[in-house]
PDB file of C-alpha atoms in Angstrom:
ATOM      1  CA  UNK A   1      18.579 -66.714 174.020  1.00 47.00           C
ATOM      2  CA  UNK A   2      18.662 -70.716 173.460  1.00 51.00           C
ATOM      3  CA  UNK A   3      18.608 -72.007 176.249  1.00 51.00           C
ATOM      4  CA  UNK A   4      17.060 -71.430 179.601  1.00 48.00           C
ATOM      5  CA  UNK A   5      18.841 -70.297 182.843  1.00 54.00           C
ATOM      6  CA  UNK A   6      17.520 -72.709 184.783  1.00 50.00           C
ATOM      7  CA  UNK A   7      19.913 -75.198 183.430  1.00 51.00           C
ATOM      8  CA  UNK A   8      16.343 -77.363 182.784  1.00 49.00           C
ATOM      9  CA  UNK A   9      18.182 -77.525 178.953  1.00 73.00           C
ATOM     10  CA  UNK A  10      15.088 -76.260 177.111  1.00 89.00           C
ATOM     11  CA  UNK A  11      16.378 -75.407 174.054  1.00 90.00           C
ATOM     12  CA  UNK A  12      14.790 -73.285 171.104  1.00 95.00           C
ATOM     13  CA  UNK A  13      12.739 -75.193 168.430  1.00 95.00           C
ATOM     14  CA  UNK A  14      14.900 -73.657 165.544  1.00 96.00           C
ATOM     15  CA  UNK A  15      17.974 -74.035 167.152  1.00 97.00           C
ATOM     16  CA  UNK A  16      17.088 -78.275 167.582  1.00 96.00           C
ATOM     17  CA  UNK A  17      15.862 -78.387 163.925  1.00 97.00           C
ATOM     18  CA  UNK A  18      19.445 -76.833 162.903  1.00 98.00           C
ATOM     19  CA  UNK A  19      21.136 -79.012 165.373  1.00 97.00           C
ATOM     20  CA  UNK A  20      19.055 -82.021 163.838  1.00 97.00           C
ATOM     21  CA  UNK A  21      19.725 -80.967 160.370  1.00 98.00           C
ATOM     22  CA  UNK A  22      23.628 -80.772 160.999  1.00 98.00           C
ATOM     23  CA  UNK A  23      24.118 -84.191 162.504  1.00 98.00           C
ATOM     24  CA  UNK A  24      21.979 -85.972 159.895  1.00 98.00           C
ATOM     25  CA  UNK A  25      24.638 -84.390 157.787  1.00 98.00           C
ATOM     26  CA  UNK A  26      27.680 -85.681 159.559  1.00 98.00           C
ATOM     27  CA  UNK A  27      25.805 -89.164 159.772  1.00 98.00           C
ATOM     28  CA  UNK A  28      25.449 -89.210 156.323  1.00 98.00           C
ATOM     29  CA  UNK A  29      29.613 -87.760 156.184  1.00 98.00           C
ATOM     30  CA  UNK A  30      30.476 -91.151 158.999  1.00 98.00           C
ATOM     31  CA  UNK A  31      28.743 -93.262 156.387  1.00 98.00           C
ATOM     32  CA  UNK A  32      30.356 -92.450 153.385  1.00 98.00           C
ATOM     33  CA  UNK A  33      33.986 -92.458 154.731  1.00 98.00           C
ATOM     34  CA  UNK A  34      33.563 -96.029 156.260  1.00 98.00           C
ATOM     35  CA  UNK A  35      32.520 -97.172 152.720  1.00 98.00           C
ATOM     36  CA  UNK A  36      35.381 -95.248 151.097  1.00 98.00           C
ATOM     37  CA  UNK A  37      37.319 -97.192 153.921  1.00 97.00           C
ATOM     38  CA  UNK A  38      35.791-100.860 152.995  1.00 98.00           C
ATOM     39  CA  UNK A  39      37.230-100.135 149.247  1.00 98.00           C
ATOM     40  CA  UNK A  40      40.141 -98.967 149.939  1.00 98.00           C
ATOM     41  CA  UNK A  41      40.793-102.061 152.428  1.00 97.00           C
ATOM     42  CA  UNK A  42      39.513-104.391 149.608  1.00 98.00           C
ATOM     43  CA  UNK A  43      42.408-102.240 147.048  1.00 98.00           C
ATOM     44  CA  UNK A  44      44.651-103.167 149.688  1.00 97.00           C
ATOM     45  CA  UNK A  45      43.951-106.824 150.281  1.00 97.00           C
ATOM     46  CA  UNK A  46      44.468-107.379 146.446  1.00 98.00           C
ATOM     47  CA  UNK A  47      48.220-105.569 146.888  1.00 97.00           C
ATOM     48  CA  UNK A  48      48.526-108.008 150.087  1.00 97.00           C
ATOM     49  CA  UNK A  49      48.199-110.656 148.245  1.00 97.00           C
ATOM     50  CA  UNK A  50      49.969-109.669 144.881  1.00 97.00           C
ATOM     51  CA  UNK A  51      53.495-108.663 147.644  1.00 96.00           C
ATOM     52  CA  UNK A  52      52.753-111.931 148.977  1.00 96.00           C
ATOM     53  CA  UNK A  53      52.612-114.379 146.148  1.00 96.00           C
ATOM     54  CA  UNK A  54      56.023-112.303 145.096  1.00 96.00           C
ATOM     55  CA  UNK A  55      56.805-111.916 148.442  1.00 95.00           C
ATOM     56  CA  UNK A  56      57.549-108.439 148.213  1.00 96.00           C
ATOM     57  CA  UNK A  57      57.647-106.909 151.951  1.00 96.00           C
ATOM     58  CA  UNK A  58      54.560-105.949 153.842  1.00 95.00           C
ATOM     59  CA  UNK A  59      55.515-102.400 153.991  1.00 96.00           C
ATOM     60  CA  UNK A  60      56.955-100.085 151.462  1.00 96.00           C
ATOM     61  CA  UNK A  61      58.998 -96.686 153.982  1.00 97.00           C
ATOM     62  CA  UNK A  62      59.287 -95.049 150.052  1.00 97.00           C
ATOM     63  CA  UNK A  63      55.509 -95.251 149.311  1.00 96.00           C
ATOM     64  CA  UNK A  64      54.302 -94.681 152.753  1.00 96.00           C
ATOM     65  CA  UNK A  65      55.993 -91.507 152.911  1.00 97.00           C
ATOM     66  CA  UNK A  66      55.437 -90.337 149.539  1.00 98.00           C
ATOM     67  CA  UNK A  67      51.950 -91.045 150.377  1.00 97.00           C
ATOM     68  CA  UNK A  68      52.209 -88.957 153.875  1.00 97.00           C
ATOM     69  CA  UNK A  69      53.578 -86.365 152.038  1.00 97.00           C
ATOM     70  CA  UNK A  70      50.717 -85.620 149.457  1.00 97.00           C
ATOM     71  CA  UNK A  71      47.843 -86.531 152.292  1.00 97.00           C
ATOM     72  CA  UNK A  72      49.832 -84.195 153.858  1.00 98.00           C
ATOM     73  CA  UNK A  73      49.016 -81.769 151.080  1.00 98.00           C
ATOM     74  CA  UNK A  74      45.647 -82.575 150.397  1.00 98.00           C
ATOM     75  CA  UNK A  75      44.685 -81.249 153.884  1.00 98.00           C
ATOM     76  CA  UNK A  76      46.393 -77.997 153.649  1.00 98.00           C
ATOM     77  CA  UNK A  77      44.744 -77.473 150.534  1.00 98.00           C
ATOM     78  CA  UNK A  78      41.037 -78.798 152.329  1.00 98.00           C
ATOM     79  CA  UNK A  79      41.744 -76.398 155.403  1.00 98.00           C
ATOM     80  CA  UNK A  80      42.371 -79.864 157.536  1.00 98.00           C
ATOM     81  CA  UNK A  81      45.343 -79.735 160.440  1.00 98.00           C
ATOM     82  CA  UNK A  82      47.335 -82.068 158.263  1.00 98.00           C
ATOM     83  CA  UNK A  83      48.828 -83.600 161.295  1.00 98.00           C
ATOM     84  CA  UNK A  84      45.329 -85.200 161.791  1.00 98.00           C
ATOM     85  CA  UNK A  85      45.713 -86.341 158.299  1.00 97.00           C
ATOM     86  CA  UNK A  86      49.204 -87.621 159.096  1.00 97.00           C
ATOM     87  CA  UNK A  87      47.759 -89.498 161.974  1.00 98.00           C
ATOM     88  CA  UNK A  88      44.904 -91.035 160.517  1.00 97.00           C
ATOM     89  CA  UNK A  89      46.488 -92.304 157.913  1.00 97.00           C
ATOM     90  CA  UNK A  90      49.634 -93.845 159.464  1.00 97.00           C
ATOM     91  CA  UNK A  91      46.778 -95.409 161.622  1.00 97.00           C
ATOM     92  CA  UNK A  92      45.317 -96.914 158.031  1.00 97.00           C
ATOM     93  CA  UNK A  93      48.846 -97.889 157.046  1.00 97.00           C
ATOM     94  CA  UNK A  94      49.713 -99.728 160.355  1.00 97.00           C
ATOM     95  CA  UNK A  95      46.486-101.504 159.578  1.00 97.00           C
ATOM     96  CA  UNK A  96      47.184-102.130 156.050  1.00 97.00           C
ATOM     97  CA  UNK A  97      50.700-103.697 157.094  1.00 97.00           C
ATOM     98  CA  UNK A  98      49.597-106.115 159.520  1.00 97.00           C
ATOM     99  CA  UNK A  99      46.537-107.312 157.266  1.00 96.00           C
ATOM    100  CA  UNK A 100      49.624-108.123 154.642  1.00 97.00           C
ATOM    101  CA  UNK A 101      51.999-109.380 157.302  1.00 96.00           C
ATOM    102  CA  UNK A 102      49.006-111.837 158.059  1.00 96.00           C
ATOM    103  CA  UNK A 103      48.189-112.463 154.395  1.00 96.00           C
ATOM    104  CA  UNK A 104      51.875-113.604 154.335  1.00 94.00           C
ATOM    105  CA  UNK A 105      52.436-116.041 157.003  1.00 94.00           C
ATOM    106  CA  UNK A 106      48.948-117.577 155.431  1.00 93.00           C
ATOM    107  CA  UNK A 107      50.746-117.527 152.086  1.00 91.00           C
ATOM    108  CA  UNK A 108      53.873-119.145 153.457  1.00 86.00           C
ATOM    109  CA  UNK A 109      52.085-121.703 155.487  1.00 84.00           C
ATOM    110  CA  UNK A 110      49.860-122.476 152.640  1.00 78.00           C
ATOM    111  CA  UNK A 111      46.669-121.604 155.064  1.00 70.00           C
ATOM    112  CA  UNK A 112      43.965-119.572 153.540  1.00 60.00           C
ATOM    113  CA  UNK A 113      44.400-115.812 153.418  1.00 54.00           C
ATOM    114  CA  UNK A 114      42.481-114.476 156.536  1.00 53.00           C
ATOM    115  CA  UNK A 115      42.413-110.559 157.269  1.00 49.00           C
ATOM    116  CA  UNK A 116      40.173-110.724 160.344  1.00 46.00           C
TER     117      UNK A 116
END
């Protein structure tokens, strides 16, 4: 048994060390995907302001979806519910579009791109 019945919480010193072990793991995991985030934000700034200074539209339906599609695919193939992965990334896209909505209306108004 782990635990006690007591409900004091005392928990096994092997079963701590694996718990321990595990979320340094996931820590590490939580660190890596917000850098993979912060570069693919800065890839997306650049095609912000490349649709801007051609003033393309912020948002591209076609790409989005084909992009939904294979993320879509991706977490089938990873064993991931790939409606998560549909909802996390039309979160990121949502994102994406209003940074280059901003970028823009600072284009247009000759203001200094801001992303904030």
């Amino acid at each position: 048994m782990t635990t006690s019945q007591n409900g004091t919480g005392d928990v096994d010193p092997a079963v701590r060390e694996e718990l321990a072990r595990l979320r340094d793991s996931i820590d590490n995991i939580d660190a890596a995907v917000v850098h993979m985030l912060a570069e693919r934000f800065k890839a997306t700034q650049q095609v912000g302001h490349l649709k801007a200074v051609h003033q393309l539209p912020p948002a591209d339906p076609g790409r989005e979806a084909r992009q939904i599609a294979r993320l879509r695919t991706l977490a089938e193939n990873a064993k991931l519910d790939p409606a998560f992965a549909e909802k996390f990334l039309n979160f990121i896209i949502a994102e994406v579009i209003r940074h280059h909505e901003r970028i823009a209306e600072d284009t247009v108004s000759g203001q200094p791109a801001t992303t904030g």
